[in-house]
Short mmCIF file of C-alpha atoms in Angstrom, two decimals:
data_model
loop_
_atom_site.label_atom_id
_atom_site.label_comp_id
_atom_site.label_asym_id
_atom_site.label_seq_id
_atom_site.Cartn_x
_atom_site.Cartn_y
_atom_site.Cartn_z
CA MET A 1 -55.97 -61.35 82.83
CA TYR A 2 -55.50 -60.76 86.56
CA ARG A 3 -58.62 -61.14 88.69
CA THR A 4 -57.29 -59.70 91.95
CA LYS A 5 -57.61 -55.98 92.58
CA ARG A 6 -54.72 -54.41 94.42
CA ALA A 7 -54.09 -51.01 95.95
CA CYS A 8 -51.25 -49.04 94.36
CA GLN A 9 -48.49 -48.34 96.89
CA GLY A 10 -47.81 -45.06 95.14
CA CYS A 11 -51.18 -43.35 94.70
CA GLY A 12 -53.52 -45.81 96.43
CA LYS A 13 -55.62 -46.30 93.30
CA PRO A 14 -57.06 -49.83 92.84
CA PHE A 15 -55.82 -51.84 89.86
CA TYR A 16 -55.68 -55.43 88.64
CA GLY A 17 -52.26 -57.05 88.99
CA GLY A 18 -50.22 -60.11 89.90
CA THR A 19 -48.48 -61.01 93.16
CA ASP A 20 -45.45 -58.80 92.56
CA CYS A 21 -47.38 -55.87 91.08
CA HIS A 22 -47.18 -53.09 93.66
CA TYR A 23 -47.99 -50.06 91.52
CA CYS A 24 -50.67 -49.13 89.02
CA PRO A 25 -49.50 -48.84 85.38
CA GLU A 26 -49.00 -45.06 85.65
CA CYS A 27 -46.98 -45.19 88.88
CA ALA A 28 -45.05 -48.25 87.66
CA LYS A 29 -43.98 -46.37 84.55
CA ALA A 30 -42.78 -43.39 86.59
CA LYS A 31 -41.09 -45.68 89.13
CA LYS A 32 -39.27 -47.57 86.39
CA ALA A 33 -38.00 -44.37 84.81
CA ASP A 34 -36.80 -43.17 88.20
CA THR A 35 -35.06 -46.50 88.88
CA VAL A 36 -33.31 -46.75 85.52
CA VAL A 37 -31.75 -43.29 85.50
CA LYS A 38 -30.99 -41.94 88.95
CA ILE A 39 -28.25 -40.25 90.96
CA ARG A 40 -25.22 -42.52 91.39
CA ILE A 41 -21.77 -42.07 92.95
CA CYS A 42 -18.63 -42.33 90.83
CA GLN A 43 -16.33 -45.11 92.03
CA ASP A 44 -13.22 -43.10 91.12
CA CYS A 45 -13.81 -39.53 92.25
CA GLY A 46 -16.90 -39.91 94.45
CA THR A 47 -18.98 -37.25 92.70
CA LYS A 48 -22.71 -37.69 92.13
CA PHE A 49 -24.02 -38.07 88.59
CA LEU A 50 -27.09 -39.26 86.69
CA GLY A 51 -26.58 -42.73 85.30
CA GLY A 52 -28.15 -46.05 84.42
CA PRO A 53 -28.02 -49.33 86.40
CA ARG A 54 -24.53 -50.28 85.14
CA ALA A 55 -22.98 -46.81 85.37
CA ARG A 56 -19.96 -46.87 87.68
CA ARG A 57 -18.14 -43.68 86.72
CA CYS A 58 -19.11 -40.09 86.02
CA PRO A 59 -18.67 -38.98 82.37
CA GLU A 60 -15.25 -37.40 83.06
CA CYS A 61 -13.84 -40.47 84.84
CA ALA A 62 -15.40 -42.77 82.26
CA HIS A 63 -13.60 -40.85 79.52
CA ILE A 64 -10.29 -41.10 81.38
CA ALA A 65 -10.78 -44.84 81.98
CA GLN A 66 -11.57 -45.40 78.30
CA GLN A 67 -8.42 -43.54 77.28
CA GLU A 68 -6.36 -45.72 79.63
CA THR A 69 -7.95 -48.85 78.17
CA ASN A 70 -7.14 -47.70 74.65
CA ARG A 71 -3.52 -46.95 75.60
CA LYS A 72 -3.18 -50.38 77.20
CA HIS A 73 -4.57 -52.03 74.09
CA ARG A 74 -2.15 -50.17 71.83
CA ARG A 75 0.74 -51.01 74.17
CA GLU A 76 0.01 -54.72 74.64
CA GLY A 77 -1.68 -55.45 71.34
CA THR A 78 -4.40 -57.97 70.59
CA LYS A 79 -4.31 -61.06 72.79
CA ARG A 80 -6.45 -63.16 70.47
CA PRO A 81 -6.04 -62.24 66.80
CA LEU A 82 -9.02 -62.87 64.55
CA GLY A 83 -8.68 -66.23 62.82
CA SER A 84 -6.81 -67.86 65.72
CA THR A 85 -8.25 -70.79 67.67
CA ASP A 86 -9.54 -70.86 71.22
CA ARG A 87 -11.55 -73.20 73.44
CA CYS A 88 -15.22 -72.78 74.30
CA VAL A 89 -15.75 -71.97 77.99
CA ILE A 90 -18.82 -74.23 78.09
CA CYS A 91 -17.97 -77.43 76.20
CA GLY A 92 -14.20 -77.03 75.71
CA GLN A 93 -14.40 -77.51 71.96
CA GLU A 94 -12.03 -75.51 69.76
CA TYR A 95 -13.42 -72.73 67.59
CA THR A 96 -12.10 -70.06 65.24
CA VAL A 97 -12.10 -66.58 66.73
CA VAL A 98 -14.27 -64.25 64.65
CA SER A 99 -14.86 -61.59 67.31
CA GLY A 100 -12.76 -60.03 70.03
CA ARG A 101 -15.29 -60.87 72.75
CA GLN A 102 -16.19 -64.35 71.53
CA LYS A 103 -16.18 -67.04 74.22
CA TYR A 104 -18.40 -69.75 72.78
CA CYS A 105 -18.19 -72.14 69.86
CA SER A 106 -21.89 -72.09 68.94
CA ASP A 107 -25.22 -70.38 69.61
CA ASP A 108 -26.23 -73.30 71.81
CA CYS A 109 -23.21 -72.87 74.09
CA GLN A 110 -23.72 -69.12 74.08
CA GLY A 111 -27.30 -69.58 75.31
CA LYS A 112 -26.13 -71.88 78.09
CA GLY A 113 -23.36 -69.46 79.02
CA VAL A 114 -25.71 -66.49 79.20
CA ILE A 115 -28.17 -68.38 81.42
CA LYS A 116 -25.33 -69.49 83.71
CA TRP A 117 -24.04 -65.92 83.97
CA GLN A 118 -27.51 -64.57 84.70
CA ARG A 119 -28.07 -67.07 87.50
CA GLU A 120 -24.74 -66.32 89.15
CA HIS A 121 -25.18 -62.58 88.68
CA LYS A 122 -28.69 -62.55 90.14
CA LYS A 123 -27.66 -64.75 93.05
CA GLY A 124 -24.83 -62.40 93.94
CA TYR A 125 -26.92 -59.29 93.33
CA HIS A 126 -29.76 -60.51 95.54
CA LYS A 127 -27.31 -61.39 98.30
CA VAL A 128 -25.52 -58.04 98.21
CA SER A 129 -28.54 -55.80 97.64
CA GLY A 130 -30.98 -57.75 99.80
CA GLN A 131 -33.56 -57.99 97.03
CA ASN A 132 -35.18 -61.10 98.52
CA ILE A 133 -35.75 -59.28 101.82
CA LYS A 134 -37.06 -56.23 99.99
CA LYS A 135 -39.42 -58.37 97.92
CA LYS A 136 -40.75 -60.00 101.09
CA GLU A 137 -41.28 -56.59 102.70
CA ARG A 138 -43.07 -55.29 99.60
CA ARG A 139 -45.36 -58.31 99.55
CA GLU A 140 -46.16 -57.88 103.24
CA ALA A 141 -47.00 -54.21 102.67
CA GLN A 142 -49.13 -54.99 99.64
CA GLU A 143 -52.86 -54.36 99.91
CA LYS A 144 -55.65 -55.94 97.91
CA VAL A 145 -59.07 -54.48 97.18
CA CYS A 146 -62.09 -56.64 97.96
CA VAL A 147 -64.23 -57.12 94.85
CA TYR A 148 -67.40 -57.14 96.92
CA CYS A 149 -67.08 -54.29 99.43
CA LEU A 150 -64.08 -52.45 97.86
CA ARG A 151 -62.26 -52.33 101.20
CA LYS A 152 -58.48 -52.63 101.26
CA PHE A 153 -57.08 -55.69 103.03
CA LYS A 154 -53.91 -57.73 103.38
CA SER A 155 -53.70 -61.44 102.73
CA ASN A 156 -51.05 -63.95 101.70
CA ASN A 157 -53.74 -66.26 100.35
CA PRO A 158 -54.81 -66.16 96.69
CA THR A 159 -58.13 -64.44 97.34
CA ASN A 160 -59.80 -61.24 96.23
CA LEU A 161 -62.41 -61.19 99.02
CA CYS A 162 -61.65 -59.78 102.45
CA SER A 163 -63.99 -61.75 104.73
CA ASP A 164 -66.29 -64.74 104.99
CA TYR A 165 -69.30 -62.43 104.70
CA CYS A 166 -68.06 -60.91 101.45
CA ARG A 167 -67.17 -64.36 100.17
CA LYS A 168 -70.66 -65.68 100.92
CA GLU A 169 -72.50 -62.68 99.48
CA HIS A 170 -70.29 -62.51 96.40
CA LYS A 171 -70.97 -66.19 95.77
CA LYS A 172 -74.72 -65.52 95.94
CA LEU A 173 -74.35 -62.66 93.47
CA GLN A 174 -72.30 -64.74 91.05
CA GLN A 175 -74.75 -67.63 91.35
CA CYS A 176 -77.62 -65.28 90.54
CA ILE A 177 -75.80 -64.05 87.42
CA ALA A 178 -75.10 -67.65 86.37
CA ASP A 179 -78.76 -68.62 86.85
CA ILE A 180 -79.92 -65.69 84.71
CA LYS A 181 -77.56 -66.82 81.95
CA ARG A 182 -79.12 -70.28 82.16
CA GLY A 183 -82.57 -68.76 81.64
CA TYR A 184 -83.88 -68.69 85.21
CA ASN A 185 -85.91 -65.74 86.48
CA ARG A 186 -83.80 -64.25 89.30
CA ASP A 187 -83.79 -60.86 91.02
CA LEU A 188 -80.24 -59.62 90.35
CA LYS A 189 -81.09 -56.09 91.48
CA LYS A 190 -81.70 -57.33 95.03
CA TYR A 191 -78.15 -58.63 95.37
CA GLU A 192 -76.62 -55.59 93.68
CA ASN A 193 -78.50 -53.21 95.97
CA LYS A 194 -77.40 -55.21 99.00
CA ARG A 195 -73.80 -54.95 97.82
CA GLU A 196 -74.09 -51.18 97.26
CA GLU A 197 -75.57 -50.67 100.73
CA TYR A 198 -72.71 -52.65 102.24
CA ARG A 199 -70.16 -50.59 100.31
CA LEU A 200 -71.74 -47.31 101.43
CA LYS A 201 -71.43 -48.43 105.03
CA PHE A 202 -67.63 -48.26 104.76
CA GLU A 203 -67.51 -45.09 102.67
CA SER A 204 -69.21 -43.02 105.34
#
């Protein structure tokens, strides 16, 4: 459960989220759908088309490329027949080929290979696309919502209170609530009214 309220960069609505949460659940869902399927440019003919993250060709060029791949396969034949032996790219141990795309001798080596590929892929992707810079910019633009006065503020520190005043008054309020739970007779309404008056000051 996240305890820090943040301001959605899409609609401005406050929501609870982690450090890299920049949108409320509704905007995040729409943003994700827009990111997954969007207009891309075909690497062969240069036309624009709707495609997913790994789409490189428009449907027509993709069909042509697949036909060429099939012709090449029929012409050259299978390079590694099923039942032949090959060496694992991770540990070098020999294994029997049971699949055309098999590269590993065991599930353990496959797991290591996938992790290695992911690390290299992400490293290259971040370098080319500038994701680290974009993430830094998004974090700098991110706004939190103070739990005491409900004002929006920016801070790199792990806090959900915008000022020393709010921090002090919020602590008093929380202490009052804690004392009531312990059985003490405290005036909670006084602190709540003070908080509401302070909030109204910024709404007007």
